[in-house]
Amino acid sequence: MKINILIIIICTISIGCKTTQEFDNILVKKAIENAELSHESFQRSMDFTRAWLQKTDSVSGLLPSNLNNRIDLWDPANAAADNYPFMVLTAYLLDSELLNGTLLEILNQEKSLTSRVGVLPDVYSFSKKDFNEYPINLGHVIFGASEYIKDGLIPLNELMGASPWQDRMMEMLDELFRHTDDFTELGKYFKRASSVEEINGEMLQILSRVYWMTGMEKYLNWAIKIADHYLLEMDFSQTDYLRLRDHGCEIIGGLSELFLTLHYINHPKVDAYRSPLYRLLDRILVYGRNTDGLFYNAINLKTQTPIDDRIADNWGYILNAYYTTWMVDQKVEYIQAVRKPFKALNLNYRNYNWEPGPQRGPLGSHDGYADAIESGINLLNRENDPYLRSWIDSEIKVMFGMQQPDGIVEGWHGDGNFARTAIMYGLWKTQGARLSPWKHSLRLGAVASEKESYFVLTAQTDWEGKLIFDPIRHKTILNLPVDYPRINQFPEWFTVDPVANYLIMASNSKLSGTYSGAKLLEGIPIKIKEGERFIISIQRKTPLIDKRGLTKTNN
């Protein structure tokens, strides 16, 4: 068996000290710059988390949906789906005591107080100490659960793996499974067809990923039942309202995820779905984009005209579907569609008002920036484009500037999306590596070239802990056959294979030797004094090969 060996060279440098180890000064400098950027990302996420935890209800301990007109309500579609999970994720990376204390208690309280249809939650009123709505609106309960799982718990699961939050995700999904017949009746609960499409799109994404994670056919069969309706029973060309912006775009992503899943298991449905899926994607390319390759908010496929010609902030969510479908058949028009907006973004969409509103300033809401920047980060992970990279680095500063001094951003559930995207950005700048325990006085940054990856750690105070590298999460957690781009995914950058061997050479002889990948995933023990700097150069001896047989470069 061929084993990949990575050489890790570690050197400790005190300020003003010389070293015999030669490093690429350009890469070291870039890693140091990235350390400041990652630190700001993580600190802002921590500030957001601590600020919002000051707003919990004094009796239930639950988070309000917003700090204005819904301050009395906890709801699964907003407080649970968009805000709370990214406090959990922040604490997972930065504060394990907070994670296993206050944030776990909120989960337990949510399960205890808000479960209404079996384990499915419903909107809870703090003042009533009871559910907000009587009688039960099953459609709203289904919607809340699908939002909570897909927007909140699935992203947590993809980064954390087995946890109480994974358990909550699975118990809600299995409860929803008992109500599959009710999914065919969703139209009676919602006036807008896009709401039904959102729920079904979310379920397609959830079911495709959980099918791979568990191997259970019941999830795949349910996804196929949903896709049959959209691809075999209805004609999208007769759709007079197709929402491409946030929420409506879920069905496009969901269909593409299932299509890729069916391809990799050689399921006969993949041939039945190909033509109608391509017909939908092709029509969106013709009638749903502006000249820069970005998508309108909504279009009428029947009249082949835009309904809302503002540009969708979640442009990358839709392009994920094109990239995923391209991974199946390599249809060149789809990869061209993915690459088309990159240069235009850098030239024409800086300081862009993605989500305008009467109460918002000239830059609009931070939430538009969060979705747009996430769009870019996820695609940059696959397409290392300099225009896209420059645009992301520029626009994250705009989003960061929207956070208030106390840590609150805008005071509604969308504040969680600020933290979500900040964490994505920070993990890019560390190449997925993290420190345990994290301290405000630490700085960790990373950068990759074609030949090697650099990790630089500096400390403003003495510190002892571990430098932990990222596992190949799409395999180890989800068991996916390939790492296709997914909405709200936390991309993988530099990853460690647990069965590979790694040779570590260090100025500290205690760190020198051969390590298993599993040992590196546990973390390299480091003890650093105030003012010291660790430089770690990782040289890849054998190129990583992705599932399409192409050499993969970490960005």
Coordinates of C-alpha atoms in Angstrom, one line a residue:
M1 CA 0.0 0.0 0.0
K2 CA 1.3 3.5 -0.9
I3 CA 1.4 5.8 2.1
N4 CA 1.6 9.6 1.7
I5 CA 4.2 11.1 4.0
L6 CA 4.1 14.8 4.9
I7 CA 7.2 16.4 6.4
I8 CA 6.4 19.0 9.1
I9 CA 9.3 21.3 10.1
I10 CA 8.7 23.2 13.3
C11 CA 10.9 26.1 14.5
T12 CA 10.6 28.3 17.5
I13 CA 11.7 31.9 17.0
S14 CA 12.0 34.4 19.8
I15 CA 11.8 38.1 18.7
G16 CA 15.2 39.0 17.3
C17 CA 16.5 35.5 17.4
K18 CA 18.2 33.8 14.5
T19 CA 17.5 30.4 13.1
T20 CA 19.3 28.0 10.8
Q21 CA 16.1 26.8 9.3
E22 CA 15.3 28.6 6.0
F23 CA 11.7 29.5 5.4
D24 CA 10.0 31.2 2.5
N25 CA 9.7 34.7 4.0
I26 CA 6.9 35.6 1.6
L27 CA 4.8 32.7 2.8
V28 CA 5.7 33.4 6.5
K29 CA 4.6 37.0 6.1
K30 CA 1.3 36.0 4.4
A31 CA 0.6 33.5 7.2
I32 CA 1.2 36.2 9.8
E33 CA -1.2 38.5 8.0
N34 CA -3.7 35.6 7.8
A35 CA -3.3 35.1 11.6
E36 CA -4.6 38.6 12.3
L37 CA -7.5 38.1 9.9
S38 CA -8.4 34.7 11.5
H39 CA -8.1 36.2 15.0
E40 CA -10.5 39.0 14.1
S41 CA -13.0 36.5 12.7
F42 CA -12.9 34.3 15.7
Q43 CA -13.0 37.2 18.2
R44 CA -16.0 38.8 16.5
S45 CA -17.8 35.4 16.6
M46 CA -17.0 35.1 20.3
D47 CA -18.2 38.7 20.9
F48 CA -21.5 37.9 19.1
T49 CA -22.0 34.8 21.2
R50 CA -21.4 36.4 24.5
A51 CA -23.6 39.4 23.6
W52 CA -26.6 37.3 22.6
L53 CA -26.3 35.0 25.6
Q54 CA -26.9 38.1 27.7
K55 CA -30.3 38.3 26.0
T56 CA -31.7 34.9 27.0
D57 CA -35.0 34.6 28.7
S58 CA -34.5 34.6 32.5
V59 CA -36.8 31.7 33.1
S60 CA -36.5 29.3 30.2
G61 CA -32.9 30.2 29.3
L62 CA -33.9 30.2 25.6
L63 CA -32.9 32.9 23.0
P64 CA -35.4 35.3 21.6
S65 CA -36.0 35.4 17.9
N66 CA -35.0 39.1 17.8
L67 CA -34.6 42.0 20.2
N68 CA -37.5 43.9 18.9
N69 CA -41.0 42.7 18.0
R70 CA -40.3 39.0 18.7
I71 CA -38.3 39.3 21.9
D72 CA -40.9 37.3 23.7
L73 CA -40.7 34.3 21.3
W74 CA -38.3 31.4 20.6
D75 CA -38.9 29.8 17.3
P76 CA -37.3 26.8 15.5
A77 CA -37.2 28.5 12.1
N78 CA -35.1 31.5 13.3
A79 CA -33.7 31.5 16.8
A80 CA -32.9 27.8 16.6
A81 CA -32.0 27.5 12.9
D82 CA -30.0 30.6 12.3
N83 CA -28.7 32.1 15.5
Y84 CA -28.1 29.5 18.2
P85 CA -26.2 27.0 16.1
F86 CA -23.4 29.4 15.3
M87 CA -23.0 30.2 19.0
V88 CA -22.5 26.5 19.5
L89 CA -20.0 26.3 16.6
T90 CA -18.1 29.3 18.0
A91 CA -17.8 27.7 21.4
Y92 CA -16.8 24.3 19.8
L93 CA -13.8 26.0 18.3
L94 CA -13.0 28.5 21.0
D95 CA -14.6 27.7 24.4
S96 CA -15.3 24.1 25.3
E97 CA -16.6 25.1 28.8
L98 CA -19.2 27.3 27.3
L99 CA -20.1 24.6 24.8
N100 CA -20.7 21.9 27.4
G101 CA -22.3 24.3 29.9
T102 CA -24.6 27.1 28.9
L103 CA -25.1 26.1 25.2
L104 CA -25.8 22.5 26.0
E105 CA -28.3 23.5 28.6
I106 CA -30.1 25.6 26.0
L107 CA -30.4 22.5 23.8
N108 CA -31.8 20.5 26.7
Q109 CA -34.2 23.3 27.6
E110 CA -35.3 23.6 23.9
K111 CA -36.0 19.9 23.8
S112 CA -37.9 19.9 27.1
L113 CA -40.0 23.1 26.6
T114 CA -40.7 23.3 22.9
S115 CA -41.2 19.8 21.6
R116 CA -44.8 19.6 20.4
V117 CA -45.4 17.0 17.7
G118 CA -43.4 14.2 19.1
V119 CA -39.9 15.7 19.3
L120 CA -40.6 18.4 16.7
P121 CA -40.5 21.9 18.2
D122 CA -42.9 24.7 17.9
V123 CA -42.8 28.5 18.6
Y124 CA -42.6 29.1 22.4
S125 CA -43.7 32.2 24.2
F126 CA -41.7 33.3 27.3
S127 CA -44.6 35.3 28.8
K128 CA -47.1 32.6 28.3
K129 CA -44.7 29.9 29.3
D130 CA -46.5 27.9 26.6
F131 CA -46.7 27.5 22.9
N132 CA -47.5 30.7 21.1
E133 CA -50.2 29.2 18.7
Y134 CA -53.3 27.1 19.2
P135 CA -54.3 24.9 17.6
I136 CA -51.2 23.3 16.2
N137 CA -50.3 24.3 12.7
L138 CA -48.6 21.2 11.4
G139 CA -47.2 23.0 8.3
H140 CA -45.4 25.5 10.5
V141 CA -44.0 22.8 12.7
I142 CA -42.7 20.9 9.6
F143 CA -41.2 24.1 8.3
G144 CA -39.5 24.9 11.6
A145 CA -38.0 21.5 11.9
S146 CA -36.7 21.5 8.3
E147 CA -35.1 24.9 8.9
Y148 CA -33.6 23.9 12.2
I149 CA -32.0 20.8 10.7
K150 CA -30.8 22.1 7.4
D151 CA -29.7 25.7 8.3
G152 CA -28.5 24.9 11.8
L153 CA -27.8 21.3 12.8
I154 CA -26.5 20.0 9.5
P155 CA -23.7 22.6 9.4
L156 CA -22.8 21.8 13.0
N157 CA -22.8 18.1 12.2
E158 CA -20.5 18.6 9.2
L159 CA -17.9 20.2 11.4
M160 CA -18.4 18.6 14.8
G161 CA -19.6 15.0 14.0
A162 CA -21.1 13.0 16.8
S163 CA -22.6 15.2 19.5
P164 CA -25.8 16.0 21.3
W165 CA -26.6 18.3 18.4
Q166 CA -26.3 15.4 15.9
D167 CA -28.6 13.4 18.2
R168 CA -31.1 16.2 18.0
M169 CA -30.9 16.4 14.3
M170 CA -31.5 12.7 13.8
E171 CA -34.4 12.5 16.2
M172 CA -36.2 15.3 14.5
L173 CA -35.5 13.8 11.1
D174 CA -36.9 10.5 12.1
E175 CA -40.0 12.2 13.6
L176 CA -40.5 14.0 10.2
F177 CA -40.2 10.6 8.5
R178 CA -43.5 9.7 10.3
H179 CA -45.1 12.6 8.6
T180 CA -44.0 12.0 5.0
D181 CA -47.6 11.9 3.8
D182 CA -48.2 15.4 5.2
F183 CA -45.4 16.8 2.9
T184 CA -47.7 16.2 0.0
E185 CA -50.3 18.5 1.6
L186 CA -47.9 21.4 2.4
G187 CA -49.7 23.7 -0.1
K188 CA -52.7 24.1 2.2
Y189 CA -50.5 25.7 4.9
F190 CA -48.6 28.2 2.7
K191 CA -49.8 30.8 0.3
R192 CA -46.6 30.9 -1.7
A193 CA -45.3 28.0 -3.7
S194 CA -41.8 29.1 -2.9
S195 CA -42.3 28.2 0.7
V196 CA -43.2 24.6 -0.2
E197 CA -40.2 24.5 -2.6
E198 CA -38.0 25.7 0.2
I199 CA -39.1 22.9 2.6
N200 CA -38.7 20.2 -0.1
G201 CA -35.4 21.6 -1.2
E202 CA -34.2 21.6 2.4
M203 CA -35.3 18.0 2.8
L204 CA -33.6 16.9 -0.4
Q205 CA -30.3 18.3 1.0
I206 CA -30.8 16.8 4.4
L207 CA -31.8 13.4 3.1
S208 CA -29.0 13.1 0.6
R209 CA -26.4 13.9 3.2
V210 CA -27.9 11.8 6.0
Y211 CA -28.3 8.9 3.5
W212 CA -24.5 8.9 3.0
M213 CA -23.9 9.3 6.7
T214 CA -26.1 6.4 7.8
G215 CA -26.4 4.2 4.7
M216 CA -30.2 3.9 5.4
E217 CA -32.3 3.5 2.3
K218 CA -35.4 5.1 3.8
Y219 CA -33.8 8.5 3.6
L220 CA -32.8 8.0 -0.1
N221 CA -36.3 6.7 -1.0
W222 CA -37.9 9.7 0.6
A223 CA -35.6 12.1 -1.3
I224 CA -36.5 10.2 -4.6
K225 CA -40.2 10.7 -3.9
I226 CA -39.7 14.4 -3.6
A227 CA -37.5 14.6 -6.7
D228 CA -40.0 12.6 -8.7
H229 CA -42.6 15.3 -8.2
Y230 CA -40.3 18.2 -9.3
L231 CA -38.5 16.4 -12.1
L232 CA -40.9 13.9 -13.5
E233 CA -44.4 15.1 -12.6
M234 CA -44.2 18.9 -13.0
D235 CA -42.8 21.1 -15.8
F236 CA -40.6 23.9 -14.5
S237 CA -40.9 25.7 -17.9
Q238 CA -44.5 26.5 -16.9
T239 CA -43.5 28.0 -13.5
D240 CA -44.6 31.6 -13.3
Y241 CA -42.6 32.3 -10.1
L242 CA -39.2 30.7 -9.4
R243 CA -37.4 32.4 -6.5
L244 CA -33.6 32.2 -7.0
R245 CA -32.6 34.2 -3.9
D246 CA -32.4 32.8 -0.4
H247 CA -35.1 30.3 0.5
G248 CA -36.4 29.6 -3.0
C249 CA -33.0 28.4 -4.2
E250 CA -33.1 25.5 -1.8
I251 CA -34.9 23.3 -4.3
I252 CA -32.2 23.8 -7.0
G253 CA -29.4 22.8 -4.6
G254 CA -31.4 19.9 -3.3
L255 CA -32.1 18.4 -6.7
S256 CA -28.4 18.6 -7.6
E257 CA -27.3 16.9 -4.4
L258 CA -29.7 14.0 -5.0
F259 CA -28.6 13.8 -8.6
L260 CA -25.0 13.4 -7.6
T261 CA -25.9 10.8 -4.9
L262 CA -27.8 8.7 -7.4
H263 CA -24.9 8.9 -9.8
Y264 CA -22.4 7.6 -7.3
I265 CA -24.6 4.6 -6.3
N266 CA -25.4 3.9 -10.0
H267 CA -29.1 4.3 -9.4
P268 CA -31.4 4.1 -12.5
K269 CA -33.2 7.3 -11.5
V270 CA -30.1 9.3 -12.5
D271 CA -30.9 8.8 -16.2
A272 CA -34.6 9.7 -15.7
Y273 CA -33.6 12.9 -13.8
R274 CA -30.8 14.1 -16.1
S275 CA -32.8 15.7 -18.9
P276 CA -35.4 17.6 -16.7
L277 CA -32.7 18.7 -14.3
Y278 CA -30.5 20.0 -17.2
R279 CA -33.6 21.7 -18.7
L280 CA -34.2 23.6 -15.5
L281 CA -30.5 24.6 -15.0
D282 CA -30.2 25.6 -18.7
R283 CA -33.3 27.8 -18.6
I284 CA -32.0 29.5 -15.4
L285 CA -28.7 30.3 -17.2
V286 CA -30.6 31.8 -20.1
Y287 CA -33.3 33.8 -18.3
G288 CA -32.1 34.1 -14.7
R289 CA -28.8 35.9 -14.9
N290 CA -27.4 39.4 -15.6
T291 CA -24.5 40.0 -17.9
D292 CA -22.0 39.5 -15.0
G293 CA -23.3 35.9 -14.5
L294 CA -25.1 36.7 -11.2
F295 CA -28.7 35.7 -10.6
Y296 CA -31.9 37.7 -10.3
N297 CA -34.0 37.4 -7.2
A298 CA -36.9 35.8 -9.0
I299 CA -37.9 34.9 -12.6
N300 CA -41.0 33.8 -14.6
L301 CA -40.0 30.7 -16.6
K302 CA -43.3 30.8 -18.4
T303 CA -42.8 34.2 -19.9
Q304 CA -39.0 33.9 -19.7
T305 CA -38.6 37.3 -17.9
P306 CA -37.3 38.5 -14.5
I307 CA -39.9 39.2 -11.8
D308 CA -37.4 40.8 -9.4
D309 CA -34.3 41.8 -11.2
R310 CA -32.3 42.7 -8.1
I311 CA -29.2 40.5 -7.7
A312 CA -29.5 37.5 -5.3
D313 CA -26.9 37.7 -2.5
N314 CA -26.8 33.9 -2.4
W315 CA -25.5 33.6 -5.9
G316 CA -23.0 30.9 -4.9
Y317 CA -25.8 28.7 -3.4
I318 CA -27.1 28.4 -6.9
L319 CA -23.7 27.9 -8.5
N320 CA -23.1 25.1 -6.0
A321 CA -25.8 23.2 -7.9
Y322 CA -24.1 23.9 -11.2
Y323 CA -20.7 22.7 -9.9
T324 CA -22.2 19.6 -8.3
T325 CA -24.0 18.7 -11.5
W326 CA -20.8 19.4 -13.5
M327 CA -19.0 16.9 -11.2
V328 CA -21.3 14.2 -12.5
D329 CA -21.2 14.8 -16.3
Q330 CA -18.6 17.5 -16.8
K331 CA -21.0 19.6 -18.8
V332 CA -18.7 22.5 -19.8
E333 CA -21.4 25.2 -19.7
Y334 CA -21.9 24.6 -16.0
I335 CA -18.3 25.0 -15.0
Q336 CA -18.2 28.1 -17.2
A337 CA -21.2 29.5 -15.3
V338 CA -19.5 28.9 -12.0
R339 CA -16.4 30.9 -13.1
K340 CA -18.1 33.7 -15.0
P341 CA -18.9 36.1 -12.0
F342 CA -15.5 36.0 -10.3
K343 CA -13.8 38.9 -12.2
A344 CA -17.1 40.9 -12.3
L345 CA -17.5 40.6 -8.5
N346 CA -14.1 42.1 -7.9
L347 CA -14.7 45.0 -10.3
N348 CA -18.4 45.8 -9.9
Y349 CA -19.7 44.4 -6.5
R350 CA -17.6 45.9 -3.8
N351 CA -19.6 47.7 -1.1
Y352 CA -22.7 46.4 -2.9
N353 CA -26.1 46.6 -1.2
W354 CA -27.1 43.0 -1.4
E355 CA -30.1 43.3 0.9
P356 CA -31.6 46.8 1.0
G357 CA -34.3 47.9 3.3
P358 CA -35.9 51.1 4.7
Q359 CA -34.2 50.7 8.1
R360 CA -30.8 49.8 6.6
G361 CA -28.0 52.0 5.5
P362 CA -26.5 52.4 2.0
L363 CA -24.8 49.0 2.3
G364 CA -27.9 47.1 3.4
S365 CA -28.0 44.3 5.9
H366 CA -25.0 42.3 7.1
D367 CA -27.0 39.2 6.2
G368 CA -26.6 39.9 2.5
Y369 CA -22.9 40.2 2.9
A370 CA -22.8 36.9 4.9
D371 CA -24.5 34.9 2.2
A372 CA -22.6 36.5 -0.6
I373 CA -19.2 36.0 1.1
E374 CA -20.1 32.4 2.0
S375 CA -20.9 31.9 -1.7
G376 CA -17.4 33.1 -2.6
I377 CA -15.6 31.1 0.1
N378 CA -17.2 27.8 -0.8
L379 CA -16.4 28.2 -4.5
L380 CA -12.9 29.5 -3.8
N381 CA -12.2 26.2 -2.1
R382 CA -12.8 24.6 -5.5
E383 CA -11.7 27.3 -7.9
N384 CA -8.6 29.1 -6.6
D385 CA -9.3 32.3 -8.5
P386 CA -7.4 35.5 -7.6
Y387 CA -10.3 37.9 -8.4
L388 CA -12.6 35.9 -6.1
R389 CA -10.0 35.8 -3.4
S390 CA -9.4 39.5 -3.6
W391 CA -13.2 40.2 -3.5
I392 CA -13.7 38.1 -0.4
D393 CA -10.8 39.7 1.5
S394 CA -12.3 43.1 0.6
E395 CA -16.0 42.4 1.5
I396 CA -15.4 40.7 4.8
K397 CA -14.1 44.0 6.1
V398 CA -17.4 45.6 5.2
M399 CA -19.4 42.9 7.0
F400 CA -17.1 43.1 10.1
G401 CA -17.7 46.9 10.2
M402 CA -21.5 46.2 10.7
Q403 CA -21.0 44.7 14.1
Q404 CA -21.9 46.9 17.0
P405 CA -19.3 47.5 19.8
D406 CA -21.3 45.3 22.2
G407 CA -21.1 42.3 19.8
I408 CA -24.7 42.5 18.6
V409 CA -24.9 42.9 14.8
E410 CA -28.5 43.9 13.9
G411 CA -30.4 42.3 16.8
W412 CA -32.3 39.6 14.9
H413 CA -31.8 35.9 14.2
G414 CA -29.7 36.7 11.1
D415 CA -26.9 37.8 13.4
G416 CA -26.0 34.1 13.5
N417 CA -25.2 34.2 9.8
F418 CA -22.6 36.9 10.6
A419 CA -20.8 34.4 12.9
R420 CA -21.3 31.5 10.4
T421 CA -19.5 33.4 7.6
A422 CA -16.9 34.9 10.0
I423 CA -16.0 31.4 11.1
M424 CA -15.8 30.2 7.5
Y425 CA -13.4 33.0 6.7
G426 CA -11.3 32.4 9.8
L427 CA -10.9 28.7 9.1
W428 CA -9.8 29.5 5.6
K429 CA -7.1 31.8 7.0
T430 CA -5.9 29.0 9.3
Q431 CA -6.4 26.3 6.6
G432 CA -8.8 24.5 9.0
A433 CA -6.2 24.3 11.9
R434 CA -7.2 25.4 15.4
L435 CA -5.7 25.8 18.8
S436 CA -6.9 24.1 22.0
P437 CA -7.4 25.9 24.3
W438 CA -8.0 29.1 22.4
K439 CA -7.0 32.3 24.0
H440 CA -7.4 35.9 22.9
S441 CA -3.7 36.4 23.1
L442 CA -2.9 33.8 20.4
R443 CA -2.6 34.3 16.7
L444 CA -2.7 31.4 14.2
G445 CA -2.5 31.9 10.5
A446 CA -1.7 29.6 7.5
V447 CA -1.1 29.8 3.8
A448 CA -0.6 27.2 1.1
S449 CA 1.5 27.1 -2.0
E450 CA 1.7 24.3 -4.6
K451 CA 4.5 22.6 -2.7
E452 CA 3.9 23.3 1.0
S453 CA 1.7 24.8 3.7
Y454 CA 2.8 27.2 6.4
F455 CA 1.3 27.5 9.8
V456 CA 2.5 30.4 12.0
L457 CA 1.6 30.7 15.7
T458 CA 2.5 33.7 17.9
A459 CA 1.6 34.4 21.5
Q460 CA 1.3 37.6 23.5
T461 CA 1.3 35.6 26.7
D462 CA 2.6 32.2 27.8
W463 CA 0.5 29.3 26.4
E464 CA 0.5 25.6 26.5
G465 CA -1.9 23.5 24.4
K466 CA -2.3 21.7 21.1
L467 CA -2.3 22.6 17.4
I468 CA -5.1 20.5 15.9
F469 CA -5.4 19.9 12.2
D470 CA -8.6 19.3 10.3
P471 CA -9.7 15.7 9.4
I472 CA -11.1 14.8 5.9
R473 CA -14.6 15.6 7.3
H474 CA -16.7 14.8 4.2
K475 CA -15.3 11.2 4.6
T476 CA -15.0 10.8 8.3
I477 CA -18.3 12.4 9.3
L478 CA -20.6 12.2 6.3
N479 CA -19.0 9.3 4.4
L480 CA -19.5 11.2 1.1
P481 CA -18.0 9.8 -2.0
V482 CA -16.8 13.2 -3.1
D483 CA -16.6 16.7 -1.5
Y484 CA -19.2 18.5 -3.6
P485 CA -20.1 22.1 -2.7
R486 CA -23.0 22.4 -0.3
I487 CA -25.0 25.3 1.1
N488 CA -23.7 26.3 4.6
Q489 CA -20.8 23.9 4.3
F490 CA -17.6 24.6 6.1
P491 CA -15.0 23.9 3.4
E492 CA -12.0 21.7 3.9
W493 CA -8.6 23.3 3.3
F494 CA -5.5 21.4 4.7
T495 CA -6.7 18.0 5.9
V496 CA -5.0 15.1 7.6
D497 CA -5.5 11.4 6.7
P498 CA -5.6 9.3 9.9
V499 CA -4.0 6.3 8.3
A500 CA -1.1 8.2 6.7
N501 CA 2.3 8.7 8.4
Y502 CA 4.0 12.1 9.0
L503 CA 7.6 12.9 9.8
I504 CA 8.0 15.8 12.1
M505 CA 11.4 17.6 12.4
A506 CA 11.5 20.3 15.0
S507 CA 14.0 22.6 16.7
N508 CA 12.6 21.1 19.9
S509 CA 13.8 17.6 19.8
K510 CA 10.8 16.4 21.8
L511 CA 8.6 17.1 18.8
S512 CA 10.8 15.3 16.2
G513 CA 9.9 11.9 14.9
T514 CA 7.2 10.1 12.9
Y515 CA 3.6 10.7 13.7
S516 CA 0.5 8.9 12.6
G517 CA -2.2 11.0 11.1
A518 CA -4.5 10.0 14.0
K519 CA -1.9 11.5 16.4
L520 CA -1.8 14.7 14.4
L521 CA -5.6 14.9 14.5
E522 CA -5.4 14.7 18.3
G523 CA -3.0 17.7 18.1
I524 CA 0.7 18.6 18.3
P525 CA 1.5 19.6 21.9
I526 CA 3.1 23.1 22.0
K527 CA 4.4 25.2 24.8
I528 CA 5.1 28.8 23.8
K529 CA 6.3 31.8 25.8
E530 CA 5.3 35.4 25.5
G531 CA 6.8 36.9 22.3
E532 CA 7.7 33.6 20.7
R533 CA 6.7 32.5 17.3
F534 CA 6.2 28.9 15.8
I535 CA 6.6 28.5 12.1
I536 CA 5.4 25.2 10.7
S537 CA 6.1 24.2 7.1
I538 CA 4.3 21.2 5.8
Q539 CA 5.7 19.8 2.6
R540 CA 3.5 17.4 0.7
K541 CA 5.6 14.6 -0.8
T542 CA 2.8 13.0 -2.8
P543 CA 0.1 15.2 -4.5
L544 CA -3.4 14.8 -3.2
I545 CA -5.8 13.4 -5.8
D546 CA -9.4 14.3 -5.7
K547 CA -12.2 11.9 -6.8
R548 CA -12.1 13.2 -10.4
G549 CA -8.5 12.2 -10.7
L550 CA -7.3 15.8 -10.6
T551 CA -4.4 17.1 -8.5
K552 CA -5.9 19.1 -5.7
T553 CA -4.2 22.3 -4.4
N554 CA -5.2 23.6 -1.0
N555 CA -5.9 27.3 -1.3

